[in-house]
Short mmCIF file of C-alpha atoms in Angstrom, two decimals:
data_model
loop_
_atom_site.label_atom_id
_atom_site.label_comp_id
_atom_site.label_asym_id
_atom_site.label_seq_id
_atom_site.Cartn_x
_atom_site.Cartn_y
_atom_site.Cartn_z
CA UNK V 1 -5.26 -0.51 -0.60
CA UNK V 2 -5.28 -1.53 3.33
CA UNK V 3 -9.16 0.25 2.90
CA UNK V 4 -10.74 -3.38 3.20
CA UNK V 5 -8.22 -4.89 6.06
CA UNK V 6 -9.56 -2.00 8.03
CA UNK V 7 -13.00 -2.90 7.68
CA UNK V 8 -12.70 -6.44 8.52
CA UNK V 9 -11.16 -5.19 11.56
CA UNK V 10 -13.66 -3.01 12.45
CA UNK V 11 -16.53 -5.52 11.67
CA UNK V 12 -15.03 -8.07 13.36
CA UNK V 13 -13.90 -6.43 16.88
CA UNK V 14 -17.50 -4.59 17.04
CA UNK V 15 -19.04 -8.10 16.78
CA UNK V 16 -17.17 -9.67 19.25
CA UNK V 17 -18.40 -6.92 21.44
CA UNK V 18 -22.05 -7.80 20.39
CA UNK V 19 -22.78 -4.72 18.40
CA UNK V 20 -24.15 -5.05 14.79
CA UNK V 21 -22.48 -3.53 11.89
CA UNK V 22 -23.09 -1.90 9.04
CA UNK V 23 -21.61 -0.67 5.95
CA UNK V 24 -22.24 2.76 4.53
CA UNK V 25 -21.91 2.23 0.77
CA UNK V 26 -20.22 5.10 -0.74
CA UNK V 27 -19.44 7.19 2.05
CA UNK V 28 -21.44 10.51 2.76
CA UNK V 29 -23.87 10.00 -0.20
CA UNK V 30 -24.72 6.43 0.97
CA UNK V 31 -25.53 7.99 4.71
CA UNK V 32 -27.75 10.60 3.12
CA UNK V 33 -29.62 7.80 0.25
CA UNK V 34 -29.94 5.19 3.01
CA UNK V 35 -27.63 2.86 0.74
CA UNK V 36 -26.09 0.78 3.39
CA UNK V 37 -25.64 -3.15 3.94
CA UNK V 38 -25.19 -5.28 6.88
CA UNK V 39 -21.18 -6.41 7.56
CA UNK V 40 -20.89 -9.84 9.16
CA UNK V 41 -18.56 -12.17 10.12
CA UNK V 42 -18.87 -14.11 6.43
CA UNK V 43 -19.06 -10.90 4.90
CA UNK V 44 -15.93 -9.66 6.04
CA UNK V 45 -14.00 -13.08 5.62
CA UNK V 46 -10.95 -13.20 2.36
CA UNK V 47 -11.13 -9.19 1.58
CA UNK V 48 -7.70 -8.10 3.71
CA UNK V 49 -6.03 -8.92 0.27
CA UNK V 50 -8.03 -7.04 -2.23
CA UNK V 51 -7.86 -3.51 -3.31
CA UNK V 52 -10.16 -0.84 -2.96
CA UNK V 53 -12.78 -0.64 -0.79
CA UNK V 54 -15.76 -3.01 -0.72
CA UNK V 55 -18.15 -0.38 0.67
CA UNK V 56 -16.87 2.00 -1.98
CA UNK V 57 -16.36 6.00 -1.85
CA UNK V 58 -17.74 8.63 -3.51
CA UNK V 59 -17.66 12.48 -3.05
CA UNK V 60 -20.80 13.86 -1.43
CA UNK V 61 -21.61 18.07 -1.79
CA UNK V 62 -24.97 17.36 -0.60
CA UNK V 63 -23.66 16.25 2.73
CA UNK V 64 -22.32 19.90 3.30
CA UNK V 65 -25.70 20.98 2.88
CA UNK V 66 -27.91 21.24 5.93
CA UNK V 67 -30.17 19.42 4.30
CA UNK V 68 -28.09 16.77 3.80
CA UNK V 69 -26.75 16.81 7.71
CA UNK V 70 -30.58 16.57 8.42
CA UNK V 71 -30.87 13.48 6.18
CA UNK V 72 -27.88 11.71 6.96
CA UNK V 73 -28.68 12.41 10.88
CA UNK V 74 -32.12 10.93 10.24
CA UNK V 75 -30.87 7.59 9.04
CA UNK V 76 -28.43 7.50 11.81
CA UNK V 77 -31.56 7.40 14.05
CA UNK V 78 -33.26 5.27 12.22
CA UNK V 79 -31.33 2.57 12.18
CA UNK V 80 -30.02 2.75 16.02
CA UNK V 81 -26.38 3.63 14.66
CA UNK V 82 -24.23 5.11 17.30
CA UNK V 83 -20.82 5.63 16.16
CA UNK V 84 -19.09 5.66 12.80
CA UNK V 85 -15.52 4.87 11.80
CA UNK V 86 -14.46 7.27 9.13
CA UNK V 87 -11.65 6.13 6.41
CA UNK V 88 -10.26 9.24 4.47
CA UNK V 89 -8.62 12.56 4.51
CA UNK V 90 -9.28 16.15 5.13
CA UNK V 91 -12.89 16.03 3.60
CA UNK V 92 -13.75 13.08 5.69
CA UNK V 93 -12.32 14.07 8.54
CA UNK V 94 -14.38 17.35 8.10
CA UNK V 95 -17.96 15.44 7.80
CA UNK V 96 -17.03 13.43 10.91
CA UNK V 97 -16.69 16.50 12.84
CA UNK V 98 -20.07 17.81 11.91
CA UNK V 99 -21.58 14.48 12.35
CA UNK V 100 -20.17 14.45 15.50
CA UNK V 101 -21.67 18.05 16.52
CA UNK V 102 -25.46 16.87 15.61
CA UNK V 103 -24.58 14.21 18.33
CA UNK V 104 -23.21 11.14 16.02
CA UNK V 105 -19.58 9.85 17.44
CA UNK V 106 -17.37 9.71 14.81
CA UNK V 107 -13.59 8.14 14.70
CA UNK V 108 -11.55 8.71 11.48
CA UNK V 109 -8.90 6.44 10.00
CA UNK V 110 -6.96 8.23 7.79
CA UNK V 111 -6.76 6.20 4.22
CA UNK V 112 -5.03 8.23 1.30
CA UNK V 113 -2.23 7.02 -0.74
CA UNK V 114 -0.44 10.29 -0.95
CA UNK V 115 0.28 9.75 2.86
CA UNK V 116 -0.59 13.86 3.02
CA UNK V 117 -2.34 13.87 6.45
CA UNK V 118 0.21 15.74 9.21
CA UNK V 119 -1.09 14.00 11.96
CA UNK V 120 -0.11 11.02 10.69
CA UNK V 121 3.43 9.28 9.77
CA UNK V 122 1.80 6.47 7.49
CA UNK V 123 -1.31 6.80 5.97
CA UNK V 124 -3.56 3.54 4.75
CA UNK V 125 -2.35 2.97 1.23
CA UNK V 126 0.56 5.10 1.22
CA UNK V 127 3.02 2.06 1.04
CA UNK V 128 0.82 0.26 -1.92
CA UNK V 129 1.58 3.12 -3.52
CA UNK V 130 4.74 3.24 -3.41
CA UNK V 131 5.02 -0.36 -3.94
CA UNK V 132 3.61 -0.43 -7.31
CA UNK V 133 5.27 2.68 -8.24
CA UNK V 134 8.64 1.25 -7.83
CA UNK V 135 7.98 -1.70 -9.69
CA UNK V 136 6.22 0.27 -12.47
CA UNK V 137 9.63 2.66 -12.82
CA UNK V 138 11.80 -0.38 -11.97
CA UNK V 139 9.89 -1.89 -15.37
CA UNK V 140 10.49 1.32 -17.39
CA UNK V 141 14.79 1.19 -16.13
CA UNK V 142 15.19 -1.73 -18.24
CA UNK V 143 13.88 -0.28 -21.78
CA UNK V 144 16.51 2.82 -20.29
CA UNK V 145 19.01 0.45 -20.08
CA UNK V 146 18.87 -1.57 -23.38
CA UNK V 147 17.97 1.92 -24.64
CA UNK V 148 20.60 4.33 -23.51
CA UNK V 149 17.21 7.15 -22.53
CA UNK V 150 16.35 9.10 -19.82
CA UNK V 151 13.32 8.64 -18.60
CA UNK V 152 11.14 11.46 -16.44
CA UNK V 153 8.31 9.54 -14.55
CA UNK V 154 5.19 11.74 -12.94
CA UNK V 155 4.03 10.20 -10.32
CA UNK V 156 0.70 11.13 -8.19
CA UNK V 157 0.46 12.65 -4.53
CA UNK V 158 -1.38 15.89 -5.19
CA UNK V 159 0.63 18.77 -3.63
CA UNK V 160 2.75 15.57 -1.70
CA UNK V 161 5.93 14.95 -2.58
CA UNK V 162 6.16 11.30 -0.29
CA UNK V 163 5.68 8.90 -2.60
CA UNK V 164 7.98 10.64 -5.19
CA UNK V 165 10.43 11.15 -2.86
CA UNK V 166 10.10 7.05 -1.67
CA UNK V 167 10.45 5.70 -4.68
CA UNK V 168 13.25 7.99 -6.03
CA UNK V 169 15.72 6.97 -3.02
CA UNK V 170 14.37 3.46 -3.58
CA UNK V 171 14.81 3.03 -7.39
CA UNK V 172 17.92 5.19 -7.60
CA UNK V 173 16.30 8.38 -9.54
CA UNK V 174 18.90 10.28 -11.10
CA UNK V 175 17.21 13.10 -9.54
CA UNK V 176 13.43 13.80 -7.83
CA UNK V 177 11.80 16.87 -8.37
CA UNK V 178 9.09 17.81 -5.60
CA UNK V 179 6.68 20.47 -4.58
CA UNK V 180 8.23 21.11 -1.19
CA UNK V 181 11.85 22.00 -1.98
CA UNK V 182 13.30 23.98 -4.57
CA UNK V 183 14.79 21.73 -7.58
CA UNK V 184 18.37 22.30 -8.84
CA UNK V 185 17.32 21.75 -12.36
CA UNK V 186 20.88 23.22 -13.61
CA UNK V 187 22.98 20.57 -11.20
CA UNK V 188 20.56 18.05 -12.53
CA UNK V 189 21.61 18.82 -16.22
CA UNK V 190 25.25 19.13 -15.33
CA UNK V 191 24.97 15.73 -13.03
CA UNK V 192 23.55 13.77 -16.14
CA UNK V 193 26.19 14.93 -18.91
CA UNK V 194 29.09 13.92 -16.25
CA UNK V 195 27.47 10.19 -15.84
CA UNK V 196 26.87 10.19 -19.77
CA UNK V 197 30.69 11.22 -19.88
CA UNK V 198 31.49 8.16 -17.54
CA UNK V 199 29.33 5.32 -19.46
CA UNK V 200 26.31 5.24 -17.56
CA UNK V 201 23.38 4.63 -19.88
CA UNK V 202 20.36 5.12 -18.02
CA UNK V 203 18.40 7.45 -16.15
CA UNK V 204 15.50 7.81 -13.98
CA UNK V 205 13.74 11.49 -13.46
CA UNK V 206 11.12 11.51 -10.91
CA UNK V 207 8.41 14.21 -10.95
CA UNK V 208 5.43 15.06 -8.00
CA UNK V 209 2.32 15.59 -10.02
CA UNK V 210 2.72 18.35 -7.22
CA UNK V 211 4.70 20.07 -10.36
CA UNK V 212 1.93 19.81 -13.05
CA UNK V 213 3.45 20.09 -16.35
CA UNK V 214 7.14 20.01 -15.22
CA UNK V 215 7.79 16.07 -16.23
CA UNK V 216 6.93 17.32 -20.03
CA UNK V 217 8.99 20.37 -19.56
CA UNK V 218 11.84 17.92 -18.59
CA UNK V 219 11.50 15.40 -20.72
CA UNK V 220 11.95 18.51 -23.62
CA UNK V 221 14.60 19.82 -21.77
CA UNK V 222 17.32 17.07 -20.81
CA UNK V 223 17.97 15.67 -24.67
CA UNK V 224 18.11 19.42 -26.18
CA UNK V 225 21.10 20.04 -22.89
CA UNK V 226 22.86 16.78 -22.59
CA UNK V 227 21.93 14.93 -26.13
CA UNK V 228 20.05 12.06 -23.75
CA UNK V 229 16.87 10.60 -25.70
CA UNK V 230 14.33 11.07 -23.22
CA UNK V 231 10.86 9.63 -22.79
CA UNK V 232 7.82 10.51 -20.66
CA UNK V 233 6.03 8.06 -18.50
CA UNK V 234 2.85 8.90 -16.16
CA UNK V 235 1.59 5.92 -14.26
CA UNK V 236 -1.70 7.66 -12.84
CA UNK V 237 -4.25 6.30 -10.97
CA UNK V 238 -2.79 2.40 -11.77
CA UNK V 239 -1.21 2.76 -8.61
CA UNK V 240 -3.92 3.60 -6.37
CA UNK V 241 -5.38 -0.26 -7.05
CA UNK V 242 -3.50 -3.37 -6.51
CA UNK V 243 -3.59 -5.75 -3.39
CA UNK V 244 -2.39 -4.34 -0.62
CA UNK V 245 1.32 -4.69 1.24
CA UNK V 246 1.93 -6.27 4.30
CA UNK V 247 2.44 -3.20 5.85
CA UNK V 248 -1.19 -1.44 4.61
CA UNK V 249 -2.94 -4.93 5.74
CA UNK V 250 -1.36 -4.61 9.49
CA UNK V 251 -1.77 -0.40 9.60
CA UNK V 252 -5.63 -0.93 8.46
CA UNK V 253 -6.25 -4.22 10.80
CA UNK V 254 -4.54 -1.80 13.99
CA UNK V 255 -6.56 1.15 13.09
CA UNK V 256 -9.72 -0.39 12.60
CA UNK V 257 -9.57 -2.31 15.81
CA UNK V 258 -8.47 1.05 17.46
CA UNK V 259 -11.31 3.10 16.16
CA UNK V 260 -13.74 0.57 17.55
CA UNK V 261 -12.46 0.33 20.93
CA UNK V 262 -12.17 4.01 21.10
CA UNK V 263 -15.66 4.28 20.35
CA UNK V 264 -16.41 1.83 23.08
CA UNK V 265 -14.60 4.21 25.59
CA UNK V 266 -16.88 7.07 24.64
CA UNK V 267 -14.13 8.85 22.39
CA UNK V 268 -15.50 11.00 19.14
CA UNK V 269 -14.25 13.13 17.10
CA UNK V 270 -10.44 11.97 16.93
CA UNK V 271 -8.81 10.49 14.06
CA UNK V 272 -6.21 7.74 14.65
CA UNK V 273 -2.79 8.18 13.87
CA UNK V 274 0.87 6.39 13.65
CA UNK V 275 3.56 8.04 15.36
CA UNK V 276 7.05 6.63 15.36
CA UNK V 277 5.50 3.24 15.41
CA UNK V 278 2.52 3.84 17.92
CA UNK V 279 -0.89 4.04 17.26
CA UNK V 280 -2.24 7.09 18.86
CA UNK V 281 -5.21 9.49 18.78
CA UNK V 282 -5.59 13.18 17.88
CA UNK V 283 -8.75 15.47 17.78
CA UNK V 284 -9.85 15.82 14.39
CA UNK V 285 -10.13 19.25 14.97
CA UNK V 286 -6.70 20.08 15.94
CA UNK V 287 -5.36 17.70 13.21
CA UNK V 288 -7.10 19.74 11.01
CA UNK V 289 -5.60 22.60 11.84
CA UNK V 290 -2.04 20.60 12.53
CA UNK V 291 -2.66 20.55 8.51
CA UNK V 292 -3.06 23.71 7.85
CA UNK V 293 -0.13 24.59 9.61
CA UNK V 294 2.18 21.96 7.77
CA UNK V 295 0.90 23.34 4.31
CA UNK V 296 1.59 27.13 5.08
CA UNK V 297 -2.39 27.42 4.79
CA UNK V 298 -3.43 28.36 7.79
CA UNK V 299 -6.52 30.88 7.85
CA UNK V 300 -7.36 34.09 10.06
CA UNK V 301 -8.40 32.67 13.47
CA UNK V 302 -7.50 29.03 12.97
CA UNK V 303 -5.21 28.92 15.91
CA UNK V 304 -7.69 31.10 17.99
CA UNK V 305 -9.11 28.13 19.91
CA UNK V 306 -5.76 26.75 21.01
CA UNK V 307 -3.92 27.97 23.61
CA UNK V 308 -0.54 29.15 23.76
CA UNK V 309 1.50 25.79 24.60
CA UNK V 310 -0.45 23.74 21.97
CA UNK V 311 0.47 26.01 19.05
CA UNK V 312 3.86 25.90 20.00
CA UNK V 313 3.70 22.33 20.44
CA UNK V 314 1.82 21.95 16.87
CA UNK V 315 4.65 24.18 15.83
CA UNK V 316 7.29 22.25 16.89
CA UNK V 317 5.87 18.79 15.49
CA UNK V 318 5.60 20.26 11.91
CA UNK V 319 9.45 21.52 12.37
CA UNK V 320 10.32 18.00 13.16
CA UNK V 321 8.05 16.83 10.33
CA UNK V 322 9.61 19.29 7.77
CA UNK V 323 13.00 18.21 9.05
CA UNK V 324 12.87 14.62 8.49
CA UNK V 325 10.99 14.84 5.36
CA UNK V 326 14.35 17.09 4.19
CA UNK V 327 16.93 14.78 5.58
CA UNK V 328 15.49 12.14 3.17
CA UNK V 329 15.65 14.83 -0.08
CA UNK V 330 19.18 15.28 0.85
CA UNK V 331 19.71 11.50 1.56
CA UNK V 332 18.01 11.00 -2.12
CA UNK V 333 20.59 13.86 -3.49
CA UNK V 334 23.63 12.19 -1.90
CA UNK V 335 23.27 8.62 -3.18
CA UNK V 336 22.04 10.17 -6.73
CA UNK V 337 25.81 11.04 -7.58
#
């Protein structure tokens, strides 16, 4: 959600500019099949407010080929297109880097609902998420309630715990369970037979799909300790659709104009990014690697390139990343009890 506010932007600032547009239908694989339609004015007009992506996406191992690169470098050509805005993650960000190499400027926007990209504080479709997730677990507290259960909710971010996190502090989860930070799973147990004790009748468990298999552990786990019935809920991919929030409409519409006039200034290879409010740019390479670093999974020679003050400096902004991601756990700890 957001995906389609950005493209409006995009189509809309390039035209006033007097540059044509086009849209790449499915990403990579559309670049490579010569699958692409022209995005005008009218075209672009009543789609800030609809999910998904009206250019669609689609995952593309040809495009790693160099075959592929040849193809999809080809069409560029043919077609006179000079620059392309890139809306993704990691895998994205990686194809706009080699399209940028074979001489093809490339911006990304970074569009993921699991809000997993370093670089970034906000991600396009990370609040949707959230968003939907809330009122989905919001939904489930009132069967709790009437109930007296537990329930233990998975909710999706890959190896991110951000929009588990969100919606725990936001719902008032009895306790979140994430991927980043150990989980007291004894003080949970202990924490839910004292509010038992004291009347309360309902309880929220949230669960990172970060943890696969953990929410069914849990859900096993809590009524055999404490006596709670306990139910399992996994919303899924239900709350990667949806129309977008006010806040994914205005990140997209920012980014997208962005992207275009950084283009216009002869910039490539940079991905866009919010940062304590801002919109700012990054090279994709180093926000790559700015990853990497985030997610312990940095590789032999990935910090070669960079000189001694940027790694510290990439050092120091994951620290302060890490840190404020942890003063929310332990704000979502202290307001649990």
């Amino acid at each position: 959600p957001g995906m389609n506010a950005a493209i409006r932007a995009i189509t809309r600032r390039a035209l006033q500019h007097g540059i044509e547009v086009k849209g790449i239908l499915g990403g990579y694989s559309g670049l490579i099949a010569d699958n692409m339609i022209d995005l005008t004015a009218r075209r672009v007009s009543n789609i800030s407010y609809m999910g998904g992506t009206i250019i669609y996406s689609d995952r593309c191992p040809e495009f790693k080929t160099e075959a592929g690169m040849r193809e999809a470098i080809a069409n560029c050509k043919r077609f006179g297109i000079d620059g392309i805005v890139t809306i993704g993650g990691d895998g994205t960000f990686r194809g706009a880097t080699d399209m940028t190499e074979h001489g093809v400027p490339c911006v990304g926007l970074p569009g993921t609902i699991d809000n997993d990209i370093t670089s970034t504080d906000f991600s396009i479709g990370f609040d949707t998420a959230v968003n939907t997730t809330i009122e989905m677990v919001d939904r489930l507290r009132d069967t709790c309630e009437s109930h007296a259960r537990c329930n233990v909710v998975e909710v999706m971010g890959r190896d991110a715990g951000d929009i588990a996190l969100q919606t725990a502090i936001a719902v008032g989860a009895s306790a979140v369970a994430i991927k980043e930070i150990p989980f007291d799973e004894a003080g949970m147990i202990e924490e839910l037979k004292n509010s038992r004790e004291k009347g309360k009748r309902n309880f929220i468990i949230i669960v990172s799909e970060g943890l696969p298999g953990y929410g069914e552990k849990l859900t096993g786990l809590i009524p055999e300790k404490t006596g709670i019935e306990t139910r399992f809920a996994r919303p899924a991919h239900v709350v990667r659709g949806g129309s977008p929030t006010l806040r994914d409409r205005m990140l997209g519409s920012e980014m997208g104009a962005a992207a275009v006039e950084a283009l216009l200034e002869g910039k490539s290879n940079i991905v866009l990014c919010e940062q304590k409010g801002e919109i700012t740019t990054m090279d994709i390479g180093k926000a790559l690697i700015l990853d990497r670093m985030y997610k312990d999974k940095l590789k032999d020679g990935d910090l070669q390139k960079f000189d001694a003050e940027t790694v510290a400096w990439m050092r120091e902004f994951c620290a302060e990343k890490f840190a404020a991601f942890k003063k929310m756990y332990d704000l979502s700890i202290e307001i649990s009890k």
